[in-house]
């Protein structure tokens, strides 16, 4: 991701630069090449990979997804190939196809996070996103994301092991997300991304006489319905930190992107909407370019300033 | 190659009780029997997957049953309306020159209609049996249709009568599991087309996984990308 050329949409954060602010969110875009049939994925600001853990994970048994009004609930359980296979196969694919990427990392103990971060750094990965916010696994992960002290310690340990661009992805399932963002910044994070999914229960009841067939999916809620809450979280994080913020939660249009930038995001991630419209990210990049030219913005910083004025 | 397409509805017809046939004209170049397409149903988040029920002269045929908001939306569309869909998705049936028995149940009959056409065109001998909850819910096209009860009652008699070398089936999991057991008893190679709630349709979200046995190991497979057609002997039935 060492792209140093700049167009209207480029942004430089020192360790890494992004050719545009449109990223795709972890878990919704695989390892990028799966979407190559739909558009040239190398045009994305970056792809955030599916979460990688130390050992491969099979994920959860039973029903894993449930559609809600304007969204969906998932309880995948971090199914992934594990860091060794990722480095052998997927990482090469990303590098060979010139795709800008951030590797999402999850773990159940600080040692696991540190192991994976170090291994990825050694393999030449320049940016990682630490998932301390997955609601769908039994041990670790989320517990680091809900306690400021635990988060600070974890981020500090990962910081020692990884010198690249370190993003901490926060959960909205806390009272004061801004305090966690601050703890991450103080411990050496380079950026905050928010939000991961909200806790949700999907329940379908089908009656046959007095018998009820119940389908219950308890997991993380995503999609359009979470956008107002995500905007609130990003706004509060912006008030607490100076490092870049990657905003996400229900983005499905250019207007949504502009709203996230207005409340403090420097970059955005598109998640669930990839399932609804597989080429949405590509469309939004084009629309954003056209929008900036049409309104005469000279660069992305000027757009940010104007959007944030008075908010 | 998978594509996100815009198609024009040529016709949409209620062919049985709460079961609709939709014909879509688009730039789709290929889709094989057993593969599926996913239709955008605003304002729903997830596209609805349907097995191709036919593909001829660039016209894609699908059959869907009214189930919820997504299919309700589709049922209100008219000829000339535009639909957005992704196709071709998943892996289709492996067609072999073997005497074939096709077994469908309910709306699972739809992908077999396309398969039946393809087998006919290739001159492969086949017999197609299908079961429906009632006569008014029948999707026409099978050689033998049964109403009420279960199609399972007819699987063994037709195996004995027709002596197939291969079985293709599409039905609810519980029916497919039984068909798979019967087929294994008679040592007949069987392919099953599965269905589950799915989001991405291309294997990334891992929302529609099942367990399969490959190289002696139990592993995950996605219905949308690794399937929807699986060799019945590989599926670990729940």
PDB file of C-alpha atoms in Angstrom, chain B:
ATOM      1  CA  UNK B   1     -17.700 -15.611 -15.230  1.00  0.00           C
ATOM      2  CA  UNK B   2     -20.114 -14.232 -12.617  1.00  0.00           C
ATOM      3  CA  UNK B   3     -21.909 -11.049 -13.572  1.00  0.00           C
ATOM      4  CA  UNK B   4     -24.139  -8.467 -11.937  1.00  0.00           C
ATOM      5  CA  UNK B   5     -26.816  -8.060 -14.580  1.00  0.00           C
ATOM      6  CA  UNK B   6     -29.842  -6.013 -15.395  1.00  0.00           C
ATOM      7  CA  UNK B   7     -32.624  -8.039 -16.973  1.00  0.00           C
ATOM      8  CA  UNK B   8     -36.033  -7.364 -18.459  1.00  0.00           C
ATOM      9  CA  UNK B   9     -38.926  -9.524 -17.348  1.00  0.00           C
ATOM     10  CA  UNK B  10     -40.511 -11.136 -20.390  1.00  0.00           C
ATOM     11  CA  UNK B  11     -43.230 -12.859 -18.423  1.00  0.00           C
ATOM     12  CA  UNK B  12     -44.198 -13.667 -14.883  1.00  0.00           C
ATOM     13  CA  UNK B  13     -46.926 -16.225 -14.399  1.00  0.00           C
ATOM     14  CA  UNK B  14     -48.505 -18.016 -11.452  1.00  0.00           C
ATOM     15  CA  UNK B  15     -48.067 -21.603 -12.680  1.00  0.00           C
ATOM     16  CA  UNK B  16     -49.346 -23.269  -9.503  1.00  0.00           C
ATOM     17  CA  UNK B  17     -50.715 -22.131  -6.170  1.00  0.00           C
ATOM     18  CA  UNK B  18     -48.338 -19.403  -4.918  1.00  0.00           C
ATOM     19  CA  UNK B  19     -45.680 -20.625  -7.335  1.00  0.00           C
ATOM     20  CA  UNK B  20     -44.469 -18.301 -10.066  1.00  0.00           C
ATOM     21  CA  UNK B  21     -42.452 -18.756 -13.211  1.00  0.00           C
ATOM     22  CA  UNK B  22     -40.349 -15.779 -14.253  1.00  0.00           C
ATOM     23  CA  UNK B  23     -38.604 -15.358 -17.615  1.00  0.00           C
ATOM     24  CA  UNK B  24     -35.802 -12.814 -17.821  1.00  0.00           C
ATOM     25  CA  UNK B  25     -34.035 -11.478 -20.887  1.00  0.00           C
ATOM     26  CA  UNK B  26     -30.519 -10.180 -20.272  1.00  0.00           C
ATOM     27  CA  UNK B  27     -26.928 -10.285 -21.418  1.00  0.00           C
ATOM     28  CA  UNK B  28     -26.385 -13.535 -19.515  1.00  0.00           C
ATOM     29  CA  UNK B  29     -24.350 -15.830 -21.757  1.00  0.00           C
ATOM     30  CA  UNK B  30     -24.302 -19.059 -19.807  1.00  0.00           C
ATOM     31  CA  UNK B  31     -25.799 -20.864 -16.846  1.00  0.00           C
ATOM     32  CA  UNK B  32     -25.832 -24.610 -16.485  1.00  0.00           C
ATOM     33  CA  UNK B  33     -28.411 -26.880 -14.880  1.00  0.00           C
ATOM     34  CA  UNK B  34     -27.916 -26.848 -11.108  1.00  0.00           C
ATOM     35  CA  UNK B  35     -26.366 -23.361 -11.066  1.00  0.00           C
ATOM     36  CA  UNK B  36     -28.403 -20.533  -9.586  1.00  0.00           C
ATOM     37  CA  UNK B  37     -28.980 -16.809  -9.813  1.00  0.00           C
ATOM     38  CA  UNK B  38     -29.644 -14.239  -7.086  1.00  0.00           C
ATOM     39  CA  UNK B  39     -32.232 -11.534  -7.556  1.00  0.00           C
ATOM     40  CA  UNK B  40     -32.178  -8.155  -5.855  1.00  0.00           C
ATOM     41  CA  UNK B  41     -35.498  -7.670  -4.024  1.00  0.00           C
ATOM     42  CA  UNK B  42     -35.561  -4.087  -2.688  1.00  0.00           C
ATOM     43  CA  UNK B  43     -35.620  -3.147   0.098  1.00  0.00           C
ATOM     44  CA  UNK B  44     -34.368  -6.538   1.309  1.00  0.00           C
ATOM     45  CA  UNK B  45     -30.679  -6.822   2.181  1.00  0.00           C
ATOM     46  CA  UNK B  46     -30.180 -10.314   0.818  1.00  0.00           C
ATOM     47  CA  UNK B  47     -30.688 -11.250  -2.805  1.00  0.00           C
ATOM     48  CA  UNK B  48     -33.016 -14.236  -3.271  1.00  0.00           C
ATOM     49  CA  UNK B  49     -31.375 -17.325  -4.787  1.00  0.00           C
ATOM     50  CA  UNK B  50     -33.205 -19.445  -7.379  1.00  0.00           C
ATOM     51  CA  UNK B  51     -31.951 -22.463  -9.289  1.00  0.00           C
ATOM     52  CA  UNK B  52     -32.109 -21.942 -13.057  1.00  0.00           C
ATOM     53  CA  UNK B  53     -35.230 -23.714 -14.332  1.00  0.00           C
ATOM     54  CA  UNK B  54     -34.209 -23.203 -17.958  1.00  0.00           C
ATOM     55  CA  UNK B  55     -32.005 -21.146 -20.250  1.00  0.00           C
ATOM     56  CA  UNK B  56     -32.762 -20.833 -23.929  1.00  0.00           C
ATOM     57  CA  UNK B  57     -31.906 -18.134 -26.482  1.00  0.00           C
ATOM     58  CA  UNK B  58     -30.620 -15.826 -23.775  1.00  0.00           C
ATOM     59  CA  UNK B  59     -33.802 -16.141 -21.718  1.00  0.00           C
ATOM     60  CA  UNK B  60     -33.354 -17.304 -18.138  1.00  0.00           C
ATOM     61  CA  UNK B  61     -36.249 -19.112 -16.499  1.00  0.00           C
ATOM     62  CA  UNK B  62     -36.754 -19.279 -12.754  1.00  0.00           C
ATOM     63  CA  UNK B  63     -39.479 -20.681 -10.539  1.00  0.00           C
ATOM     64  CA  UNK B  64     -40.155 -19.346  -7.065  1.00  0.00           C
ATOM     65  CA  UNK B  65     -42.611 -19.961  -4.265  1.00  0.00           C
ATOM     66  CA  UNK B  66     -44.121 -17.141  -2.226  1.00  0.00           C
ATOM     67  CA  UNK B  67     -42.307 -17.254   1.082  1.00  0.00           C
ATOM     68  CA  UNK B  68     -41.764 -13.790   2.490  1.00  0.00           C
ATOM     69  CA  UNK B  69     -41.190 -10.148   1.614  1.00  0.00           C
ATOM     70  CA  UNK B  70     -38.576 -10.833  -1.071  1.00  0.00           C
ATOM     71  CA  UNK B  71     -40.627 -13.259  -3.133  1.00  0.00           C
ATOM     72  CA  UNK B  72     -43.752 -11.163  -2.502  1.00  0.00           C
ATOM     73  CA  UNK B  73     -41.961  -8.209  -4.095  1.00  0.00           C
ATOM     74  CA  UNK B  74     -40.990 -10.334  -7.096  1.00  0.00           C
ATOM     75  CA  UNK B  75     -44.533 -11.618  -7.531  1.00  0.00           C
ATOM     76  CA  UNK B  76     -45.791  -8.040  -7.965  1.00  0.00           C
ATOM     77  CA  UNK B  77     -43.491  -7.348 -10.923  1.00  0.00           C
ATOM     78  CA  UNK B  78     -44.864  -7.274 -14.447  1.00  0.00           C
ATOM     79  CA  UNK B  79     -43.635  -7.984 -17.966  1.00  0.00           C
ATOM     80  CA  UNK B  80     -41.257  -5.225 -19.010  1.00  0.00           C
ATOM     81  CA  UNK B  81     -40.068  -4.491 -15.458  1.00  0.00           C
ATOM     82  CA  UNK B  82     -36.343  -4.526 -14.758  1.00  0.00           C
ATOM     83  CA  UNK B  83     -34.680  -6.871 -12.263  1.00  0.00           C
ATOM     84  CA  UNK B  84     -31.082  -6.893 -11.099  1.00  0.00           C
ATOM     85  CA  UNK B  85     -29.522 -10.283 -10.616  1.00  0.00           C
ATOM     86  CA  UNK B  86     -26.163 -12.002 -10.285  1.00  0.00           C
ATOM     87  CA  UNK B  87     -25.404 -15.119 -12.328  1.00  0.00           C
ATOM     88  CA  UNK B  88     -24.229 -17.730 -12.998  1.00  0.00           C
ATOM     89  CA  UNK B  89     -23.524 -18.761  -9.407  1.00  0.00           C
ATOM     90  CA  UNK B  90     -22.302 -22.025  -7.895  1.00  0.00           C
ATOM     91  CA  UNK B  91     -21.537 -25.343  -9.554  1.00  0.00           C
ATOM     92  CA  UNK B  92     -24.102 -27.223 -11.601  1.00  0.00           C
ATOM     93  CA  UNK B  93     -24.819 -30.915 -12.089  1.00  0.00           C
ATOM     94  CA  UNK B  94     -22.105 -33.069 -13.643  1.00  0.00           C
ATOM     95  CA  UNK B  95     -23.954 -34.445 -16.594  1.00  0.00           C
ATOM     96  CA  UNK B  96     -22.876 -37.904 -17.603  1.00  0.00           C
ATOM     97  CA  UNK B  97     -24.068 -40.275 -20.237  1.00  0.00           C
ATOM     98  CA  UNK B  98     -25.781 -42.514 -17.715  1.00  0.00           C
ATOM     99  CA  UNK B  99     -29.369 -43.639 -17.391  1.00  0.00           C
ATOM    100  CA  UNK B 100     -30.703 -41.098 -14.904  1.00  0.00           C
ATOM    101  CA  UNK B 101     -33.469 -40.832 -12.335  1.00  0.00           C
ATOM    102  CA  UNK B 102     -34.463 -37.276 -11.417  1.00  0.00           C
ATOM    103  CA  UNK B 103     -36.232 -36.778  -8.075  1.00  0.00           C
ATOM    104  CA  UNK B 104     -37.782 -33.458  -7.108  1.00  0.00           C
ATOM    105  CA  UNK B 105     -39.987 -32.280  -4.260  1.00  0.00           C
ATOM    106  CA  UNK B 106     -41.978 -29.050  -4.246  1.00  0.00           C
ATOM    107  CA  UNK B 107     -40.149 -26.050  -5.642  1.00  0.00           C
ATOM    108  CA  UNK B 108     -37.011 -28.228  -5.719  1.00  0.00           C
ATOM    109  CA  UNK B 109     -38.448 -29.600  -8.943  1.00  0.00           C
ATOM    110  CA  UNK B 110     -37.481 -26.367 -10.751  1.00  0.00           C
ATOM    111  CA  UNK B 111     -33.732 -26.939 -11.324  1.00  0.00           C
ATOM    112  CA  UNK B 112     -34.512 -30.466 -12.478  1.00  0.00           C
ATOM    113  CA  UNK B 113     -36.731 -29.100 -15.261  1.00  0.00           C
ATOM    114  CA  UNK B 114     -33.638 -27.524 -16.763  1.00  0.00           C
ATOM    115  CA  UNK B 115     -31.584 -30.664 -16.158  1.00  0.00           C
ATOM    116  CA  UNK B 116     -34.319 -32.737 -17.794  1.00  0.00           C
ATOM    117  CA  UNK B 117     -34.181 -30.500 -20.913  1.00  0.00           C
ATOM    118  CA  UNK B 118     -30.408 -30.850 -21.098  1.00  0.00           C
ATOM    119  CA  UNK B 119     -30.524 -34.640 -20.734  1.00  0.00           C
ATOM    120  CA  UNK B 120     -33.189 -34.820 -23.439  1.00  0.00           C
ATOM    121  CA  UNK B 121     -31.090 -32.705 -25.779  1.00  0.00           C
ATOM    122  CA  UNK B 122     -28.094 -34.926 -25.211  1.00  0.00           C
ATOM    123  CA  UNK B 123     -30.167 -38.032 -25.763  1.00  0.00           C
ATOM    124  CA  UNK B 124     -29.510 -39.395 -22.272  1.00  0.00           C
ATOM    125  CA  UNK B 125     -32.221 -41.730 -21.065  1.00  0.00           C
ATOM    126  CA  UNK B 126     -33.961 -40.413 -17.935  1.00  0.00           C
ATOM    127  CA  UNK B 127     -37.075 -40.664 -15.816  1.00  0.00           C
ATOM    128  CA  UNK B 128     -38.259 -37.719 -13.729  1.00  0.00           C
ATOM    129  CA  UNK B 129     -40.422 -38.150 -10.619  1.00  0.00           C
ATOM    130  CA  UNK B 130     -41.652 -35.301  -8.429  1.00  0.00           C
ATOM    131  CA  UNK B 131     -43.758 -34.895  -5.306  1.00  0.00           C
ATOM    132  CA  UNK B 132     -46.006 -32.009  -4.279  1.00  0.00           C
ATOM    133  CA  UNK B 133     -48.103 -31.254  -1.229  1.00  0.00           C
ATOM    134  CA  UNK B 134     -51.229 -31.016  -3.382  1.00  0.00           C
ATOM    135  CA  UNK B 135     -52.249 -31.100  -7.033  1.00  0.00           C
ATOM    136  CA  UNK B 136     -52.748 -27.347  -7.085  1.00  0.00           C
ATOM    137  CA  UNK B 137     -49.091 -26.879  -6.095  1.00  0.00           C
ATOM    138  CA  UNK B 138     -47.762 -29.059  -8.895  1.00  0.00           C
ATOM    139  CA  UNK B 139     -44.956 -27.693 -11.074  1.00  0.00           C
ATOM    140  CA  UNK B 140     -45.538 -29.503 -14.350  1.00  0.00           C
ATOM    141  CA  UNK B 141     -42.776 -31.210 -16.329  1.00  0.00           C
ATOM    142  CA  UNK B 142     -42.072 -34.482 -14.502  1.00  0.00           C
ATOM    143  CA  UNK B 143     -42.862 -37.895 -15.975  1.00  0.00           C
ATOM    144  CA  UNK B 144     -44.583 -38.905 -12.752  1.00  0.00           C
ATOM    145  CA  UNK B 145     -46.093 -36.581 -10.152  1.00  0.00           C
ATOM    146  CA  UNK B 146     -47.366 -37.515  -6.733  1.00  0.00           C
ATOM    147  CA  UNK B 147     -49.573 -35.370  -4.483  1.00  0.00           C
ATOM    148  CA  UNK B 148     -49.665 -35.469  -0.674  1.00  0.00           C
ATOM    149  CA  UNK B 149     -47.665 -38.106   1.216  1.00  0.00           C
ATOM    150  CA  UNK B 150     -44.009 -38.241   0.279  1.00  0.00           C
ATOM    151  CA  UNK B 151     -42.058 -38.835  -2.896  1.00  0.00           C
ATOM    152  CA  UNK B 152     -39.804 -41.085  -0.824  1.00  0.00           C
ATOM    153  CA  UNK B 153     -42.430 -43.839  -1.108  1.00  0.00           C
ATOM    154  CA  UNK B 154     -41.725 -43.940  -4.843  1.00  0.00           C
ATOM    155  CA  UNK B 155     -37.936 -43.810  -4.865  1.00  0.00           C
ATOM    156  CA  UNK B 156     -37.262 -47.527  -4.344  1.00  0.00           C
ATOM    157  CA  UNK B 157     -40.044 -48.717  -6.676  1.00  0.00           C
ATOM    158  CA  UNK B 158     -38.693 -46.482  -9.456  1.00  0.00           C
ATOM    159  CA  UNK B 159     -35.100 -47.545  -8.838  1.00  0.00           C
ATOM    160  CA  UNK B 160     -36.206 -51.171  -9.179  1.00  0.00           C
ATOM    161  CA  UNK B 161     -38.375 -50.504 -12.203  1.00  0.00           C
ATOM    162  CA  UNK B 162     -36.059 -48.129 -14.093  1.00  0.00           C
ATOM    163  CA  UNK B 163     -32.659 -49.352 -12.886  1.00  0.00           C
ATOM    164  CA  UNK B 164     -30.858 -45.978 -13.078  1.00  0.00           C
ATOM    165  CA  UNK B 165     -27.075 -45.549 -13.083  1.00  0.00           C
ATOM    166  CA  UNK B 166     -27.297 -42.056 -11.671  1.00  0.00           C
ATOM    167  CA  UNK B 167     -29.709 -40.045  -9.499  1.00  0.00           C
ATOM    168  CA  UNK B 168     -30.120 -36.274  -9.420  1.00  0.00           C
ATOM    169  CA  UNK B 169     -32.278 -34.841  -6.626  1.00  0.00           C
ATOM    170  CA  UNK B 170     -33.439 -31.496  -5.325  1.00  0.00           C
ATOM    171  CA  UNK B 171     -35.730 -31.401  -2.292  1.00  0.00           C
ATOM    172  CA  UNK B 172     -35.733 -30.394   1.386  1.00  0.00           C
ATOM    173  CA  UNK B 173     -32.673 -31.712   3.288  1.00  0.00           C
ATOM    174  CA  UNK B 174     -34.645 -34.331   5.187  1.00  0.00           C
ATOM    175  CA  UNK B 175     -35.867 -35.833   1.906  1.00  0.00           C
ATOM    176  CA  UNK B 176     -32.419 -35.642   0.310  1.00  0.00           C
ATOM    177  CA  UNK B 177     -30.913 -37.421   3.290  1.00  0.00           C
ATOM    178  CA  UNK B 178     -33.320 -40.353   2.813  1.00  0.00           C
ATOM    179  CA  UNK B 179     -32.771 -40.416  -0.950  1.00  0.00           C
ATOM    180  CA  UNK B 180     -29.053 -40.489  -0.291  1.00  0.00           C
ATOM    181  CA  UNK B 181     -29.464 -43.484   2.063  1.00  0.00           C
ATOM    182  CA  UNK B 182     -31.596 -45.375  -0.447  1.00  0.00           C
ATOM    183  CA  UNK B 183     -29.182 -44.583  -3.297  1.00  0.00           C
ATOM    184  CA  UNK B 184     -26.268 -45.780  -1.238  1.00  0.00           C
ATOM    185  CA  UNK B 185     -28.066 -49.085  -0.558  1.00  0.00           C
ATOM    186  CA  UNK B 186     -28.420 -49.605  -4.316  1.00  0.00           C
ATOM    187  CA  UNK B 187     -24.910 -48.188  -4.926  1.00  0.00           C
ATOM    188  CA  UNK B 188     -26.144 -45.547  -7.327  1.00  0.00           C
ATOM    189  CA  UNK B 189     -24.093 -42.381  -7.821  1.00  0.00           C
ATOM    190  CA  UNK B 190     -26.209 -39.445  -6.624  1.00  0.00           C
ATOM    191  CA  UNK B 191     -25.955 -35.691  -6.927  1.00  0.00           C
ATOM    192  CA  UNK B 192     -28.081 -33.461  -4.700  1.00  0.00           C
ATOM    193  CA  UNK B 193     -28.783 -29.732  -5.023  1.00  0.00           C
ATOM    194  CA  UNK B 194     -28.993 -28.059  -1.612  1.00  0.00           C
ATOM    195  CA  UNK B 195     -30.529 -24.838  -0.356  1.00  0.00           C
ATOM    196  CA  UNK B 196     -29.953 -22.645   2.699  1.00  0.00           C
ATOM    197  CA  UNK B 197     -30.345 -18.978   3.615  1.00  0.00           C
ATOM    198  CA  UNK B 198     -27.440 -17.201   1.964  1.00  0.00           C
ATOM    199  CA  UNK B 199     -26.096 -13.671   1.747  1.00  0.00           C
ATOM    200  CA  UNK B 200     -23.140 -13.140  -0.620  1.00  0.00           C
ATOM    201  CA  UNK B 201     -23.800 -15.959  -3.108  1.00  0.00           C
ATOM    202  CA  UNK B 202     -20.085 -16.270  -3.930  1.00  0.00           C
ATOM    203  CA  UNK B 203     -18.512 -18.025  -0.936  1.00  0.00           C
ATOM    204  CA  UNK B 204     -17.132 -15.100   1.037  1.00  0.00           C
ATOM    205  CA  UNK B 205     -19.526 -14.606   3.945  1.00  0.00           C
ATOM    206  CA  UNK B 206     -19.599 -18.274   5.035  1.00  0.00           C
ATOM    207  CA  UNK B 207     -23.261 -17.927   5.951  1.00  0.00           C
ATOM    208  CA  UNK B 208     -24.451 -21.080   4.136  1.00  0.00           C
ATOM    209  CA  UNK B 209     -21.938 -23.708   5.175  1.00  0.00           C
ATOM    210  CA  UNK B 210     -22.566 -27.425   5.479  1.00  0.00           C
ATOM    211  CA  UNK B 211     -20.212 -30.206   6.542  1.00  0.00           C
ATOM    212  CA  UNK B 212     -18.750 -32.488   3.899  1.00  0.00           C
ATOM    213  CA  UNK B 213     -16.283 -35.362   3.979  1.00  0.00           C
ATOM    214  CA  UNK B 214     -13.316 -34.862   1.680  1.00  0.00           C
ATOM    215  CA  UNK B 215     -10.182 -37.016   1.725  1.00  0.00           C
ATOM    216  CA  UNK B 216     -11.487 -38.683   4.888  1.00  0.00           C
ATOM    217  CA  UNK B 217     -11.794 -35.379   6.747  1.00  0.00           C
ATOM    218  CA  UNK B 218     -14.897 -33.475   7.788  1.00  0.00           C
ATOM    219  CA  UNK B 219     -14.697 -29.915   6.528  1.00  0.00           C
ATOM    220  CA  UNK B 220     -16.872 -26.912   5.734  1.00  0.00           C
ATOM    221  CA  UNK B 221     -18.265 -26.218   2.297  1.00  0.00           C
ATOM    222  CA  UNK B 222     -20.428 -23.316   1.205  1.00  0.00           C
ATOM    223  CA  UNK B 223     -23.625 -24.147  -0.627  1.00  0.00           C
ATOM    224  CA  UNK B 224     -23.347 -20.995  -2.742  1.00  0.00           C
ATOM    225  CA  UNK B 225     -19.796 -21.495  -3.988  1.00  0.00           C
ATOM    226  CA  UNK B 226     -18.784 -25.132  -3.450  1.00  0.00           C
ATOM    227  CA  UNK B 227     -22.356 -26.273  -4.216  1.00  0.00           C
ATOM    228  CA  UNK B 228     -25.258 -26.057  -4.539  1.00  0.00           C
ATOM    229  CA  UNK B 229     -24.731 -29.443  -6.194  1.00  0.00           C
ATOM    230  CA  UNK B 230     -22.848 -31.972  -4.092  1.00  0.00           C
ATOM    231  CA  UNK B 231     -22.093 -35.617  -4.459  1.00  0.00           C
ATOM    232  CA  UNK B 232     -24.560 -37.121  -1.941  1.00  0.00           C
ATOM    233  CA  UNK B 233     -21.896 -39.415  -0.489  1.00  0.00           C
ATOM    234  CA  UNK B 234     -19.823 -36.380   0.580  1.00  0.00           C
ATOM    235  CA  UNK B 235     -22.573 -34.596   2.509  1.00  0.00           C
ATOM    236  CA  UNK B 236     -22.668 -34.934   6.300  1.00  0.00           C
ATOM    237  CA  UNK B 237     -26.412 -34.738   6.926  1.00  0.00           C
ATOM    238  CA  UNK B 238     -27.561 -32.963  10.083  1.00  0.00           C
TER     239      UNK B 238
END
